[in-house]
């Protein structure tokens, strides 16, 4: 797949999220219990408007170190923390963004495309990135995920 990387100004987004510290390779095994807590909270708080799943990655100093990840769901109103579910905000600022169409197992190629684009254009990746997951579908080829990297 060919990825078009664009630079745009991101505005903060609120999330209902559970934060875990995980290694990059363990994200695929770690998200489900955390996101399950978030969705249980949202089902119990039926009046809180919500959007899509969003995973917010807080980059460590070295890519080999574990990172804090907020596994969450977009919400449109702030709320008080309940248990491990808290209200967090994505950062604002310039981001390099691309869209991945296809199975989640192939998301790494979209991340690599942004890293390559940044290197080719003299841009430095900042302290965070996030994946916004589109509507679910039974056809993995139709899954749409938007990947955004905060630029330094």
Short mmCIF file of C-alpha atoms in Angstrom, two decimals:
data_model
loop_
_atom_site.label_atom_id
_atom_site.label_comp_id
_atom_site.label_asym_id
_atom_site.label_seq_id
_atom_site.Cartn_x
_atom_site.Cartn_y
_atom_site.Cartn_z
CA UNK A 1 0.00 0.00 0.00
CA UNK A 2 1.20 3.52 -0.77
CA UNK A 3 0.77 6.04 2.02
CA UNK A 4 0.22 9.76 1.55
CA UNK A 5 1.62 11.66 4.52
CA UNK A 6 0.18 15.11 5.18
CA UNK A 7 1.02 17.73 7.78
CA UNK A 8 -1.88 19.34 9.57
CA UNK A 9 -2.66 21.09 12.83
CA UNK A 10 -4.29 18.74 15.31
CA UNK A 11 -6.69 20.00 17.94
CA UNK A 12 -6.93 18.23 21.30
CA UNK A 13 -9.41 15.37 21.58
CA UNK A 14 -10.84 14.08 24.85
CA UNK A 15 -10.65 10.37 25.61
CA UNK A 16 -12.03 8.03 28.19
CA UNK A 17 -8.94 5.87 28.65
CA UNK A 18 -7.02 3.36 30.72
CA UNK A 19 -3.23 3.84 30.76
CA UNK A 20 -0.84 0.92 30.66
CA UNK A 21 2.92 0.79 30.21
CA UNK A 22 3.81 -1.71 27.48
CA UNK A 23 6.56 -2.60 25.03
CA UNK A 24 5.85 -1.77 21.38
CA UNK A 25 5.55 -5.43 20.47
CA UNK A 26 3.03 -6.06 23.26
CA UNK A 27 0.40 -3.49 22.26
CA UNK A 28 -1.56 -6.11 20.31
CA UNK A 29 -1.79 -8.29 23.42
CA UNK A 30 -2.47 -5.47 25.90
CA UNK A 31 -5.26 -3.33 24.48
CA UNK A 32 -8.28 -5.59 24.91
CA UNK A 33 -8.55 -5.64 28.76
CA UNK A 34 -7.89 -1.89 29.00
CA UNK A 35 -10.38 -1.01 26.29
CA UNK A 36 -12.89 -3.41 27.86
CA UNK A 37 -12.78 -1.33 31.06
CA UNK A 38 -13.38 1.84 29.04
CA UNK A 39 -16.37 0.41 27.20
CA UNK A 40 -17.85 -0.95 30.46
CA UNK A 41 -17.56 2.58 31.89
CA UNK A 42 -19.17 4.09 28.77
CA UNK A 43 -22.06 1.61 28.81
CA UNK A 44 -22.68 2.55 32.46
CA UNK A 45 -22.48 6.26 31.54
CA UNK A 46 -24.96 6.21 28.69
CA UNK A 47 -25.32 10.01 28.48
CA UNK A 48 -21.62 10.61 27.66
CA UNK A 49 -21.29 11.24 23.88
CA UNK A 50 -18.60 9.06 22.32
CA UNK A 51 -16.74 8.46 19.08
CA UNK A 52 -14.13 5.96 17.89
CA UNK A 53 -11.46 3.94 19.65
CA UNK A 54 -8.19 5.85 19.90
CA UNK A 55 -4.84 4.64 21.25
CA UNK A 56 -2.52 7.44 22.42
CA UNK A 57 1.17 6.51 22.58
CA UNK A 58 3.52 8.53 24.81
CA UNK A 59 6.96 8.07 23.26
CA UNK A 60 9.80 7.12 25.62
CA UNK A 61 13.27 8.65 25.19
CA UNK A 62 14.49 5.45 23.50
CA UNK A 63 12.23 3.44 21.18
CA UNK A 64 13.38 0.20 22.84
CA UNK A 65 11.91 1.25 26.22
CA UNK A 66 8.34 0.49 27.32
CA UNK A 67 5.88 3.31 26.72
CA UNK A 68 2.76 4.60 28.36
CA UNK A 69 -0.32 4.01 26.21
CA UNK A 70 -3.78 5.43 26.80
CA UNK A 71 -6.19 2.86 25.37
CA UNK A 72 -9.35 4.85 24.92
CA UNK A 73 -12.47 6.05 23.18
CA UNK A 74 -13.14 9.57 21.97
CA UNK A 75 -15.59 11.44 24.19
CA UNK A 76 -17.00 14.90 23.74
CA UNK A 77 -17.35 16.02 27.34
CA UNK A 78 -14.91 15.96 30.24
CA UNK A 79 -15.73 13.63 33.15
CA UNK A 80 -14.37 12.66 36.56
CA UNK A 81 -12.19 9.55 36.74
CA UNK A 82 -13.88 6.31 37.74
CA UNK A 83 -11.50 3.55 38.80
CA UNK A 84 -8.77 3.25 36.16
CA UNK A 85 -10.82 5.08 33.52
CA UNK A 86 -9.83 8.72 33.32
CA UNK A 87 -10.32 11.65 31.00
CA UNK A 88 -7.19 12.39 28.95
CA UNK A 89 -6.48 14.65 26.01
CA UNK A 90 -4.47 14.15 22.86
CA UNK A 91 -1.83 16.82 22.28
CA UNK A 92 -2.37 19.73 19.94
CA UNK A 93 0.10 20.93 17.33
CA UNK A 94 1.46 19.98 13.95
CA UNK A 95 1.19 16.30 13.10
CA UNK A 96 2.27 14.07 10.26
CA UNK A 97 -0.79 11.98 9.40
CA UNK A 98 -1.61 9.09 7.11
CA UNK A 99 -4.50 6.65 6.68
CA UNK A 100 -4.10 2.89 6.67
CA UNK A 101 -6.74 0.84 4.88
CA UNK A 102 -6.63 -2.85 5.74
CA UNK A 103 -5.97 -5.29 8.56
CA UNK A 104 -4.62 -4.02 11.86
CA UNK A 105 -1.74 -6.51 11.61
CA UNK A 106 -0.37 -4.38 8.75
CA UNK A 107 -0.45 -1.03 10.62
CA UNK A 108 3.31 -1.15 11.06
CA UNK A 109 3.76 -0.19 7.40
CA UNK A 110 1.86 3.07 7.96
CA UNK A 111 4.03 3.92 10.97
CA UNK A 112 7.15 3.15 8.93
CA UNK A 113 5.87 5.41 6.14
CA UNK A 114 5.53 8.34 8.55
CA UNK A 115 9.01 7.73 9.99
CA UNK A 116 10.46 7.58 6.46
CA UNK A 117 8.60 10.73 5.43
CA UNK A 118 9.89 12.60 8.48
CA UNK A 119 13.48 11.52 7.75
CA UNK A 120 13.16 12.53 4.08
CA UNK A 121 11.70 15.94 4.95
CA UNK A 122 13.93 16.83 7.89
CA UNK A 123 11.09 16.61 10.41
CA UNK A 124 11.48 15.32 13.96
CA UNK A 125 8.86 13.16 15.62
CA UNK A 126 7.58 14.58 18.89
CA UNK A 127 6.49 13.11 22.18
CA UNK A 128 3.30 11.32 21.13
CA UNK A 129 1.41 9.57 18.37
CA UNK A 130 -2.07 8.10 18.12
CA UNK A 131 -4.17 5.71 16.09
CA UNK A 132 -7.82 6.52 15.50
CA UNK A 133 -9.79 3.46 14.49
CA UNK A 134 -12.67 3.84 12.06
CA UNK A 135 -15.94 1.95 12.12
CA UNK A 136 -15.67 -1.81 12.60
CA UNK A 137 -16.42 -4.16 9.74
CA UNK A 138 -16.24 -7.91 9.17
CA UNK A 139 -14.01 -7.33 6.14
CA UNK A 140 -10.45 -6.60 7.35
CA UNK A 141 -9.60 -5.09 3.96
CA UNK A 142 -12.07 -2.26 4.69
CA UNK A 143 -10.75 -1.32 8.14
CA UNK A 144 -9.60 2.32 8.20
CA UNK A 145 -7.12 3.62 10.77
CA UNK A 146 -5.74 7.15 10.90
CA UNK A 147 -2.23 7.44 12.31
CA UNK A 148 -0.99 10.81 13.61
CA UNK A 149 2.49 11.68 14.87
CA UNK A 150 3.06 14.89 16.77
CA UNK A 151 5.98 16.79 15.20
CA UNK A 152 8.64 18.40 17.38
#
